[in-house]
XYZ file of C-alpha atoms in Angstrom:
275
model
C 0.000 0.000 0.000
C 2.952 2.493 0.062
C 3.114 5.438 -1.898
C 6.196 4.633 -3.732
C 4.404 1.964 -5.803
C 3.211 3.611 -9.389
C 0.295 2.059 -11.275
C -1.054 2.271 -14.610
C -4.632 1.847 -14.893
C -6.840 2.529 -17.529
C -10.032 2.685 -15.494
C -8.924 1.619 -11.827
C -11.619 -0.277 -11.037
C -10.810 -3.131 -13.506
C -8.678 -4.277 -10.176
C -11.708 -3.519 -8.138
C -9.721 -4.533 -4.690
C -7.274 -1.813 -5.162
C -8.935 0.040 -2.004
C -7.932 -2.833 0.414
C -4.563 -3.327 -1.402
C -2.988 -0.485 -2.820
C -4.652 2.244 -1.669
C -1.676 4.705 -1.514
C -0.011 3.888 -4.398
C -0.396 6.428 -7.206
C -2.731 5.950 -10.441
C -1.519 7.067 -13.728
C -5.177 7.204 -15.120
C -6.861 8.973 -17.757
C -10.181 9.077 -15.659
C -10.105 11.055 -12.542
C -14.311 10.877 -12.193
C -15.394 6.880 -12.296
C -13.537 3.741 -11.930
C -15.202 2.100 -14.891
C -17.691 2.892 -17.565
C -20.704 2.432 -15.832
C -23.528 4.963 -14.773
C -22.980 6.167 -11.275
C -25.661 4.466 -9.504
C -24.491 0.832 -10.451
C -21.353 0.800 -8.640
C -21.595 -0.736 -5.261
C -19.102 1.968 -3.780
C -19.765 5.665 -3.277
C -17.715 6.937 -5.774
C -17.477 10.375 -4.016
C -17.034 8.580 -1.389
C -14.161 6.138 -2.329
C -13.042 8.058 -5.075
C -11.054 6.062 -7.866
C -8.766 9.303 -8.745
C -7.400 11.480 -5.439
C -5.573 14.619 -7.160
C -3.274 14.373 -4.160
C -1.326 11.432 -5.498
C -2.920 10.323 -8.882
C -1.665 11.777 -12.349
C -4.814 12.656 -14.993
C -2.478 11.131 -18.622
C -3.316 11.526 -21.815
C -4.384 8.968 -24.148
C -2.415 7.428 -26.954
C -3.109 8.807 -29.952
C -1.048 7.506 -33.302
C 1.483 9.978 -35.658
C -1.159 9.479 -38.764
C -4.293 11.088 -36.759
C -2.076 13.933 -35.310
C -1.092 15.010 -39.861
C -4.595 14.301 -40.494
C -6.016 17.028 -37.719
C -3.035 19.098 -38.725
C -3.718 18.718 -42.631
C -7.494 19.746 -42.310
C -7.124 22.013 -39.434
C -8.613 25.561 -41.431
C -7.563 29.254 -40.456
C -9.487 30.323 -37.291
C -11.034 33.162 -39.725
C -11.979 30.941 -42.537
C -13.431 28.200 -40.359
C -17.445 27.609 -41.355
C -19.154 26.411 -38.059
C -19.265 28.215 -34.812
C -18.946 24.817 -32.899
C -18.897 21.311 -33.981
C -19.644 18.090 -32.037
C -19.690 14.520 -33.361
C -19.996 11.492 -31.227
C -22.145 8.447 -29.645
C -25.018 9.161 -27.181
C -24.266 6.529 -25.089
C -27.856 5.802 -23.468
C -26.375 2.895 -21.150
C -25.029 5.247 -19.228
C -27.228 7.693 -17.174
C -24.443 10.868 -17.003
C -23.231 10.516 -20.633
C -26.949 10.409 -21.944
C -27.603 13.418 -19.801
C -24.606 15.604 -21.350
C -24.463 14.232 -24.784
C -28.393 14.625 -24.452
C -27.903 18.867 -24.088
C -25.096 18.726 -26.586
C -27.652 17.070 -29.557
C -30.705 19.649 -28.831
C -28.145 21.746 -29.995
C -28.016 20.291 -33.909
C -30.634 22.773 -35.161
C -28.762 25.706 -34.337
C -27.206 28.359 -37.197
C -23.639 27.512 -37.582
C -23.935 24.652 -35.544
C -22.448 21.244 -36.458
C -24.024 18.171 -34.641
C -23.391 14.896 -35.500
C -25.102 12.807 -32.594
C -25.653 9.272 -33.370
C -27.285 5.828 -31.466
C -25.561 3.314 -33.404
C -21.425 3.006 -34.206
C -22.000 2.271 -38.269
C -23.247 6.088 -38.355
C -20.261 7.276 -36.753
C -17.959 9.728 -39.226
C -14.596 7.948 -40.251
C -11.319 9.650 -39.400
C -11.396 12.235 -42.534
C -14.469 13.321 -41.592
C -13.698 13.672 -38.336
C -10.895 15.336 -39.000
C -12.765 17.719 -41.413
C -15.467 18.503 -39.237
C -12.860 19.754 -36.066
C -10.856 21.409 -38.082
C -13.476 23.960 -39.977
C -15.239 24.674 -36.278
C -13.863 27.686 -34.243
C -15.087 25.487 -31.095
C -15.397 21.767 -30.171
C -17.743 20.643 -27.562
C -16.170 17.965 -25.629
C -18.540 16.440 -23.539
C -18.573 13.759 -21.320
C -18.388 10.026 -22.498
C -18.701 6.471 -21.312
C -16.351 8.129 -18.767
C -15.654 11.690 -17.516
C -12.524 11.597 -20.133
C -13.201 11.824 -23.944
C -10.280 11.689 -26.780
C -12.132 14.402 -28.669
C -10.498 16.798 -25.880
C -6.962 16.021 -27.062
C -8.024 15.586 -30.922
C -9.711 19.370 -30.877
C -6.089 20.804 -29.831
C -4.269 19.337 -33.214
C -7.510 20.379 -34.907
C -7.039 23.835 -34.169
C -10.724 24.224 -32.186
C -10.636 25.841 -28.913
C -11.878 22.763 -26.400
C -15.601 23.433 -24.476
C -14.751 20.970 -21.798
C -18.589 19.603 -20.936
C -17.551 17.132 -18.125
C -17.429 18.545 -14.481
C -15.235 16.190 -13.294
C -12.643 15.954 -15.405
C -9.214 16.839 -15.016
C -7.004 17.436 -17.789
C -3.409 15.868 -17.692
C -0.642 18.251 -16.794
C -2.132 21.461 -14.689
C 0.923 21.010 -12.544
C 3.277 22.050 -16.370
C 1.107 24.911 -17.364
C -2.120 27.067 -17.102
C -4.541 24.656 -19.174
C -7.477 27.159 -18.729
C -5.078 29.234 -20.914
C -6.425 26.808 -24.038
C -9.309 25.255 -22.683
C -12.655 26.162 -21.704
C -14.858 24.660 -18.902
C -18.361 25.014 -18.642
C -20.472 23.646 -16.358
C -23.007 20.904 -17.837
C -26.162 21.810 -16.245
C -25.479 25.578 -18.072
C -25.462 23.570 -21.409
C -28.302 26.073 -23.006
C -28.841 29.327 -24.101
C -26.461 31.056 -22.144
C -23.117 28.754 -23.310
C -24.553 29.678 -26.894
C -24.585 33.071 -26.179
C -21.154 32.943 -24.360
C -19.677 31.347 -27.697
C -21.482 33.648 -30.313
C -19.793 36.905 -28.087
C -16.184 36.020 -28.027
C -14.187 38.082 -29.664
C -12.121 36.411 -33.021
C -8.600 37.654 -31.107
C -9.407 35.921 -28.121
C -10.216 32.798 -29.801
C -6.868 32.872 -31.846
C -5.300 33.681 -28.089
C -6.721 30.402 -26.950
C -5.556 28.527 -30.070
C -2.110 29.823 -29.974
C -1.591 28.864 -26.321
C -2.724 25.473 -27.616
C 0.059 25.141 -29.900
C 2.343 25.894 -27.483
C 1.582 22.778 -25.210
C 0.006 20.343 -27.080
C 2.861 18.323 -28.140
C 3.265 17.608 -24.668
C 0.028 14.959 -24.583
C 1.627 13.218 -27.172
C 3.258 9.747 -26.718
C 6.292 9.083 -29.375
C 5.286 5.335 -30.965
C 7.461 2.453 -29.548
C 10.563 1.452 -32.162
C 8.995 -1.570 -32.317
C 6.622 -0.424 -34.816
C 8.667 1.211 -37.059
C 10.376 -2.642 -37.377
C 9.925 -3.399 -41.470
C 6.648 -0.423 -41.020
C 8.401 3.005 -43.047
C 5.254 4.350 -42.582
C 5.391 4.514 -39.336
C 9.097 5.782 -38.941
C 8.109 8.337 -41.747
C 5.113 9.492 -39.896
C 6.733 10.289 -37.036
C 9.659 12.356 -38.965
C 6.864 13.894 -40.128
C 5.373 15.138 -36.936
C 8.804 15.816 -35.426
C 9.970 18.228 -38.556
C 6.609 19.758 -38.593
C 4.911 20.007 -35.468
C 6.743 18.641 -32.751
C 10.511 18.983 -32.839
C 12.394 16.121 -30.575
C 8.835 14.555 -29.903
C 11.085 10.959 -29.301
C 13.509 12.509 -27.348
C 12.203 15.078 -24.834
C 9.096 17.161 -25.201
C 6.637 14.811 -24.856
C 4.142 13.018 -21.929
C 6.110 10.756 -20.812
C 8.897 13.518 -20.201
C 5.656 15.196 -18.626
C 5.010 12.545 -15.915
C 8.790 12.451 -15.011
C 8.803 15.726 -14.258
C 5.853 15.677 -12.120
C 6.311 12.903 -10.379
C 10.141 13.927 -9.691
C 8.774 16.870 -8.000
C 6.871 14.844 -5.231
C 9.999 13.322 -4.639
C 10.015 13.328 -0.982
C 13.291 14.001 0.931
């Protein structure tokens, strides 16, 4: 149970003991709300009372997300001026669960709204493929990001290599890194039972210069929620090996070297050293 044990979990309830075994150790999680994807009310532990993620000693990480989606976002990520939609969402409701049907819910009432892009669907097969994905983030000045299965959603990381400015719609969510930098600097949190008229009204009011600010400070971070791919793919894969040349000239200089999240967790964790 000591604190010097480190943990990887990606929900920490898949080792649903943990609380009698390890319950000091540290979580390297990226959920800091549930310990699995299940509605609140079905777990047989108060979550708020037992909580799965303690920002204490647990480190919110980012998700893996390959070299090829990061030039894809890049490639059809428009000019903040030129971009067609207001704010663009496209994801799975998610009825099995109670909180992400309630968000995701809000978020498709939305759909018929000018400038609005809503793509809200029941079933996987009418999900949009990576391109359009891709296509969709990148010509939106915002991107809703709303809560999933889980508090966490990848669409928070995608929207900052699209070029969106992040509406974080999950109020109990913690983004990765706060400890590195000011991530309200490039990210916007708004609180999900305000999903209405007055987060509309908020995003129709600001200013084109403070949305470029927010972008901007994006840029300057973003490469740090990035993971470089193991050398073991690039073993008879160019692609691969080219793809992440690719990033590294382009976006992310020294990505498999330095400035990256695993570099990220080091440092944080080397500052709770204690001596």
């Amino acid at each position: 149970a000591g604190r010097d044990h480190i943990f990887s979990f990606h929900y920490v309830d898949l080792f649903p003991s943990w609380r009698k075994h390890i319950p000091r150790s540290i979580f390297l999680t990226p959920e800091t709300e549930v310990g699995f994807e299940r509605s609140l009310d079905e777990f047989d532990l108060d979550q708020s009372r037992f909580p799965p993620f303690d920002p204490a000693k647990d480190l919110s990480v980012p998700p893996y997300i390959n070299m090829r989606d990061i030039l894809g976002f890049k490639n059809h990520a428009r000019p903040m001026r030129d971009r067609r939609f207001l704010a663009a969402f496209a994801g799975k409701l998610w009825g099995d669960v109670a909180e992400a049907a309630d968000v995701r819910g809000k978020v498709a009432s939305l759909a018929e709204l000018p400038d609005f892009a809503i793509h809200a669907f029941h079933s996987i097969k009418d999900m949009l493929g990576p391109n359009g994905m891709q296509n969709l983030m990148g010509n939106a000045k915002f991107c809703l990001v709303p809560r999933g299965r889980a508090a966490w959603s990848v669409r928070f990381f995608e929207s900052l290599w699209a070029g969106c400015v992040p509406i974080l719609l999950s109020d109990h969510y913690q983004p990765p890194f706060d400890a590195l930098f000011d991530v309200t600097e490039f990210v916007i949190k708004w609180p999900v039972a305000k999903i209405d008229e007055s987060l509309v009204k908020f995003l129709k009011e600001m200013p084109l210069e403070a949305l470029e600010r927010y972008a901007a400070a994006a840029r300057k971070v973003r490469c740090w929620y990035l993971y470089p791919p193991p050398e073991v793919s690039w073993l008879g894969s160019w692609e691969s090996r080219h793809q992440l040349e690719q990033v590294e000239q382009g976006i992310c200089p020294n990505l498999s070297s330095s400035r990256n999240a695993f570099q990220a967790v080091a440092e944080i964790l080397g500052r709770r050293i204690r001596h």
